[in-house]
Amino acid sequence: AEEVEIPSRDWSFDGLFGTFDRAKQQRGLQVYREVCAACHGLRLVSFRNLADLGYNEEEIRTIAADYQVEDGPDGDGEMFMRDGSASDRFPPPFANENAARAANGGAYPPDLSLITKARADGSNYLYHLLTGYQDPPADVEMMDGMYYNAYFPGHQIAMAPPLMEGVVDYADGTPATVSQMAEDVTYFLTWAAEPHMEARKIMGMKVILFLLIFTGLLYAVKRKIWADLH
Ligand code: HEM
């Protein structure tokens, strides 16, 4: 497939001082839960991690309890289902890859935990993939069960357009346009792939600052020690 140019958008998490945006991440969580989670897992994220998005313990327990997770074996050696708790991870939508493919016309919806890292320029790619569905150009013959997408490599993707205007009802009243939901879920999944990004960037600045001061100090000490020798 030919290379597709991915346009860049402005993200609050870009750059040396980039930070996340909790309102957008919370809306993105809602999009993931109500839309993407029907087909895509998020197996590396635990409910307790949602504290990063500003939820308190009570809210996290409520979210977790919406899910059924597999546990066991019990005393009889049987696996069983129970309500999710804060220490559980998001349960997968399908039992295994074969079941996932069977439900999706043979295509495999990848786990989204690390998707913004697994694809080049992942955050920009994800946003444009979600907003990039179009009518195929006249000279393109579409394969069965495929949808034309301007940004998917090869342009034919087995994922039907997942976002339709108004498909979620945002708790904070933000209008749920396709672009808004795509942006919000990109914020959420960028955090999921690198939850410690803010701490990493702050640490980076501290290290550089320390090295600058330390360099100045060493230079001053060097001048003092060798002062008698010119
Ligand atoms: C593929 C995201 C909803 C089914 C993908 C890919 C991403 C993605 C990033 C990988 C594209 C690539 O390989 O570069 C999302 C997001 C969703 C969503 C963020 C929610 C907003 C859904 C839903 C379904 C679905 C609801 C099922 C009804 C698939 C399938 C593939 C796929 C089957 C594999 C496509 C192929 O390889 O041709 N999705 N998805 N997705 N998704 Fe989704």
Short mmCIF file of C-alpha atoms and ligand atoms in Angstrom, two decimals:
data_model
loop_
_atom_site.label_atom_id
_atom_site.label_comp_id
_atom_site.label_asym_id
_atom_site.label_seq_id
_atom_site.Cartn_x
_atom_site.Cartn_y
_atom_site.Cartn_z
CA ALA A 1 0.00 0.00 0.00
CA GLU A 2 1.19 3.52 -0.68
CA GLU A 3 2.24 5.69 2.24
CA VAL A 4 -0.52 7.88 3.62
CA GLU A 5 0.41 11.28 5.00
CA ILE A 6 -1.10 11.72 8.50
CA PRO A 7 -1.88 15.37 9.29
CA SER A 8 -0.89 16.67 12.74
CA ARG A 9 -3.34 18.18 15.20
CA ASP A 10 -2.65 20.19 18.32
CA TRP A 11 -2.74 17.99 21.43
CA SER A 12 -2.30 19.26 24.97
CA PHE A 13 0.04 16.30 25.62
CA ASP A 14 2.49 17.30 22.86
CA GLY A 15 5.81 18.94 23.56
CA LEU A 16 8.24 19.27 26.45
CA PHE A 17 5.61 20.59 28.89
CA GLY A 18 2.63 18.62 27.55
CA THR A 19 -0.09 17.54 29.96
CA PHE A 20 -3.28 15.49 29.63
CA ASP A 21 -6.80 16.91 29.86
CA ARG A 22 -9.03 15.17 32.38
CA ALA A 23 -12.37 16.33 30.97
CA LYS A 24 -11.41 14.97 27.55
CA GLN A 25 -10.03 11.76 29.03
CA GLN A 26 -13.24 11.18 30.99
CA ARG A 27 -15.34 11.71 27.88
CA GLY A 28 -12.96 9.43 25.98
CA LEU A 29 -13.43 6.73 28.61
CA GLN A 30 -17.18 7.01 28.00
CA VAL A 31 -16.64 6.60 24.23
CA TYR A 32 -14.41 3.58 24.81
CA ARG A 33 -16.90 1.96 27.18
CA GLU A 34 -20.02 2.64 25.13
CA VAL A 35 -18.63 2.13 21.62
CA CYS A 36 -15.15 0.61 21.21
CA ALA A 37 -15.40 -1.93 24.03
CA ALA A 38 -17.97 -3.92 22.04
CA CYS A 39 -15.08 -5.16 19.91
CA HIS A 40 -11.78 -3.96 21.40
CA GLY A 41 -10.13 -4.95 24.67
CA LEU A 42 -8.07 -2.73 26.97
CA ARG A 43 -6.31 -5.52 28.79
CA LEU A 44 -3.46 -3.49 30.31
CA VAL A 45 -5.66 -0.95 32.10
CA SER A 46 -6.97 -1.63 35.61
CA PHE A 47 -10.03 0.16 36.94
CA ARG A 48 -7.92 1.62 39.75
CA ASN A 49 -5.78 3.38 37.10
CA LEU A 50 -8.83 5.56 36.37
CA ALA A 51 -7.85 7.57 39.46
CA ASP A 52 -5.47 9.37 37.05
CA LEU A 53 -8.53 10.72 35.24
CA GLY A 54 -9.84 12.30 38.44
CA TYR A 55 -12.24 9.62 39.66
CA ASN A 56 -12.41 8.87 43.38
CA GLU A 57 -12.49 5.39 44.90
CA GLU A 58 -16.27 5.29 45.11
CA GLU A 59 -16.66 6.23 41.44
CA ILE A 60 -14.05 3.66 40.43
CA ARG A 61 -15.83 0.92 42.39
CA THR A 62 -19.08 1.84 40.63
CA ILE A 63 -17.46 1.71 37.17
CA ALA A 64 -15.75 -1.61 37.93
CA ALA A 65 -18.96 -3.17 39.23
CA ASP A 66 -20.59 -2.56 35.82
CA TYR A 67 -18.40 -5.36 34.48
CA GLN A 68 -18.41 -9.10 35.00
CA VAL A 69 -14.93 -10.59 35.33
CA GLU A 70 -13.84 -14.19 35.35
CA ASP A 71 -12.34 -15.47 38.61
CA GLY A 72 -11.44 -18.81 40.12
CA PRO A 73 -10.91 -21.63 40.33
CA ASP A 74 -13.23 -21.94 43.32
CA GLY A 75 -13.12 -24.82 45.85
CA ASP A 76 -14.57 -27.18 43.25
CA GLY A 77 -12.01 -26.18 40.63
CA GLU A 78 -14.59 -24.20 38.64
CA MET A 79 -14.11 -20.76 37.12
CA PHE A 80 -16.88 -18.30 37.90
CA MET A 81 -18.01 -14.75 37.07
CA ARG A 82 -18.27 -11.94 39.62
CA ASP A 83 -18.64 -8.15 39.65
CA GLY A 84 -15.46 -6.28 38.78
CA SER A 85 -13.50 -4.49 41.51
CA ALA A 86 -10.92 -1.69 41.41
CA SER A 87 -8.00 -4.10 41.12
CA ASP A 88 -9.39 -5.87 38.03
CA ARG A 89 -8.53 -4.97 34.48
CA PHE A 90 -11.04 -4.17 31.76
CA PRO A 91 -12.38 -7.59 30.73
CA PRO A 92 -11.95 -8.58 27.07
CA PRO A 93 -14.97 -8.42 24.73
CA PHE A 94 -14.25 -11.90 23.32
CA ALA A 95 -12.99 -15.12 24.88
CA ASN A 96 -10.06 -15.33 22.44
CA GLU A 97 -8.81 -14.23 19.02
CA ASN A 98 -10.80 -16.87 17.14
CA ALA A 99 -14.05 -15.74 18.77
CA ALA A 100 -13.15 -12.11 17.98
CA ARG A 101 -12.50 -12.94 14.32
CA ALA A 102 -15.66 -15.02 14.07
CA ALA A 103 -17.69 -12.03 15.23
CA ASN A 104 -15.93 -9.58 12.88
CA GLY A 105 -16.00 -11.25 9.49
CA GLY A 106 -12.53 -12.73 9.96
CA ALA A 107 -10.82 -9.46 10.96
CA TYR A 108 -9.23 -9.02 14.38
CA PRO A 109 -9.98 -5.89 16.41
CA PRO A 110 -6.66 -5.27 18.21
CA ASP A 111 -6.42 -4.54 21.93
CA LEU A 112 -6.32 -0.76 22.32
CA SER A 113 -4.12 -0.50 25.45
CA LEU A 114 -1.00 0.41 23.47
CA ILE A 115 -2.49 1.34 20.12
CA THR A 116 -1.18 4.93 20.13
CA LYS A 117 2.33 3.51 20.56
CA ALA A 118 1.87 0.57 18.18
CA ARG A 119 1.10 2.79 15.20
CA ALA A 120 3.46 5.48 13.88
CA ASP A 121 2.39 8.93 15.11
CA GLY A 122 -0.35 7.01 16.91
CA SER A 123 -2.48 9.81 18.37
CA ASN A 124 -2.74 11.68 15.07
CA TYR A 125 -3.31 8.39 13.26
CA LEU A 126 -6.08 7.28 15.61
CA TYR A 127 -7.98 10.56 15.35
CA HIS A 128 -7.76 10.59 11.56
CA LEU A 129 -8.64 6.89 11.26
CA LEU A 130 -11.84 7.51 13.23
CA THR A 131 -12.78 10.57 11.18
CA GLY A 132 -11.37 9.30 7.87
CA TYR A 133 -14.28 7.23 6.52
CA GLN A 134 -15.30 8.34 3.02
CA ASP A 135 -17.06 7.12 -0.09
CA PRO A 136 -14.52 5.16 -2.12
CA PRO A 137 -13.15 6.95 -5.20
CA ALA A 138 -14.80 5.75 -8.44
CA ASP A 139 -11.75 3.76 -9.55
CA VAL A 140 -11.46 1.75 -6.30
CA GLU A 141 -13.14 -1.62 -6.14
CA MET A 142 -14.12 -2.44 -2.57
CA MET A 143 -13.73 -5.95 -1.18
CA ASP A 144 -16.69 -7.57 0.56
CA GLY A 145 -17.30 -6.28 4.08
CA MET A 146 -14.69 -3.51 3.78
CA TYR A 147 -15.07 0.22 4.34
CA TYR A 148 -13.09 2.94 2.63
CA ASN A 149 -10.87 4.93 5.00
CA ALA A 150 -8.54 7.68 3.83
CA TYR A 151 -5.94 6.95 6.55
CA PHE A 152 -5.94 3.17 6.95
CA PRO A 153 -2.99 1.62 5.08
CA GLY A 154 -4.48 0.22 1.86
CA HIS A 155 -7.69 2.19 2.52
CA GLN A 156 -9.91 -0.87 3.00
CA ILE A 157 -10.68 -1.59 6.65
CA ALA A 158 -12.94 -4.24 8.13
CA MET A 159 -14.09 -1.91 10.95
CA ALA A 160 -17.38 -0.20 10.09
CA PRO A 161 -17.36 3.52 10.99
CA PRO A 162 -17.73 3.22 14.79
CA LEU A 163 -18.66 6.83 15.52
CA MET A 164 -21.96 8.43 14.49
CA GLU A 165 -22.98 11.88 15.68
CA GLY A 166 -24.81 11.57 19.01
CA VAL A 167 -23.91 7.89 19.58
CA VAL A 168 -22.92 8.78 23.14
CA ASP A 169 -24.67 11.22 25.44
CA TYR A 170 -21.93 13.13 27.25
CA ALA A 171 -22.54 13.65 30.96
CA ASP A 172 -21.01 17.15 30.78
CA GLY A 173 -23.27 18.24 27.91
CA THR A 174 -20.51 18.50 25.28
CA PRO A 175 -22.05 17.93 21.81
CA ALA A 176 -21.08 14.43 20.67
CA THR A 177 -19.87 15.16 17.14
CA VAL A 178 -17.75 12.54 15.39
CA SER A 179 -14.71 14.81 15.60
CA GLN A 180 -15.27 15.50 19.32
CA MET A 181 -15.64 11.81 20.19
CA ALA A 182 -12.60 10.91 18.07
CA GLU A 183 -10.55 13.56 19.86
CA ASP A 184 -11.77 12.51 23.31
CA VAL A 185 -11.12 8.80 22.79
CA THR A 186 -7.66 9.68 21.43
CA TYR A 187 -6.92 11.58 24.66
CA PHE A 188 -8.10 8.57 26.64
CA LEU A 189 -6.12 5.99 24.66
CA THR A 190 -2.98 8.16 24.58
CA TRP A 191 -3.11 8.21 28.38
CA ALA A 192 -3.76 4.44 28.48
CA ALA A 193 -0.62 3.81 26.42
CA GLU A 194 1.56 6.11 28.53
CA PRO A 195 -0.07 6.87 31.88
CA HIS A 196 3.13 8.27 33.37
CA MET A 197 3.80 10.77 30.59
CA GLU A 198 3.28 13.86 32.77
CA ALA A 199 5.63 12.58 35.48
CA ARG A 200 8.19 11.64 32.81
CA LYS A 201 8.17 15.14 31.33
CA ILE A 202 8.44 16.85 34.72
CA MET A 203 11.34 14.57 35.65
CA GLY A 204 13.01 15.39 32.33
CA MET A 205 12.82 19.11 33.06
CA LYS A 206 14.22 18.62 36.57
CA VAL A 207 17.12 16.59 35.20
CA ILE A 208 17.99 19.23 32.59
CA LEU A 209 17.70 21.99 35.18
CA PHE A 210 19.93 20.08 37.57
CA LEU A 211 22.52 19.47 34.86
CA LEU A 212 22.56 23.16 33.91
CA ILE A 213 23.12 24.26 37.51
CA PHE A 214 25.68 21.50 38.07
CA THR A 215 27.60 22.52 34.94
CA GLY A 216 27.77 26.12 36.17
CA LEU A 217 28.91 24.92 39.58
CA LEU A 218 31.66 22.70 38.13
CA TYR A 219 32.86 25.56 35.98
CA ALA A 220 33.03 27.91 38.99
CA VAL A 221 34.90 25.30 41.03
CA LYS A 222 37.32 24.66 38.19
CA ARG A 223 38.11 28.40 37.95
CA LYS A 224 38.69 28.58 41.68
CA ILE A 225 40.94 25.50 41.88
CA TRP A 226 43.15 26.55 38.98
CA ALA A 227 43.08 30.28 39.77
CA ASP A 228 46.79 30.45 40.66
CA LEU A 229 48.03 28.81 37.50
CA HIS A 230 47.63 31.16 34.58
C1 HEM B 1 -9.42 -2.03 13.95
C2 HEM B 1 -10.02 1.72 16.98
C3 HEM B 1 -14.70 0.54 17.51
C4 HEM B 1 -13.94 -3.52 14.95
C5 HEM B 1 -9.18 -0.90 14.72
C6 HEM B 1 -7.91 -0.23 14.83
C7 HEM B 1 -8.08 0.81 15.68
C8 HEM B 1 -9.46 0.81 16.10
C9 HEM B 1 -7.02 1.81 16.13
C10 HEM B 1 -6.60 -0.67 14.18
C11 HEM B 1 -6.35 -0.02 12.85
C12 HEM B 1 -4.97 -0.41 12.38
O1 HEM B 1 -4.68 -1.62 12.31
O2 HEM B 1 -4.15 0.49 12.10
C13 HEM B 1 -11.34 1.72 17.38
C14 HEM B 1 -11.92 2.72 18.26
C15 HEM B 1 -13.23 2.42 18.38
C16 HEM B 1 -13.48 1.20 17.61
C17 HEM B 1 -11.15 3.86 18.93
C18 HEM B 1 -14.30 3.19 19.12
C19 HEM B 1 -14.43 4.51 18.90
C20 HEM B 1 -14.88 -0.68 16.90
C21 HEM B 1 -16.11 -1.44 16.94
C22 HEM B 1 -15.90 -2.59 16.20
C23 HEM B 1 -14.53 -2.54 15.72
C24 HEM B 1 -17.37 -1.03 17.69
C25 HEM B 1 -16.84 -3.75 15.92
C26 HEM B 1 -18.16 -3.54 15.63
C27 HEM B 1 -12.66 -3.44 14.43
C28 HEM B 1 -12.09 -4.44 13.53
C29 HEM B 1 -10.78 -4.01 13.25
C30 HEM B 1 -10.58 -2.77 13.96
C31 HEM B 1 -12.77 -5.69 13.03
C32 HEM B 1 -9.76 -4.67 12.32
C33 HEM B 1 -9.85 -3.97 10.97
C34 HEM B 1 -8.93 -4.53 9.91
O3 HEM B 1 -7.86 -5.05 10.25
O4 HEM B 1 -9.29 -4.41 8.71
N1 HEM B 1 -10.11 -0.25 15.49
N2 HEM B 1 -12.31 0.83 17.02
N3 HEM B 1 -13.95 -1.38 16.16
N4 HEM B 1 -11.73 -2.45 14.67
FE1 HEM B 1 -12.05 -0.81 15.78
#
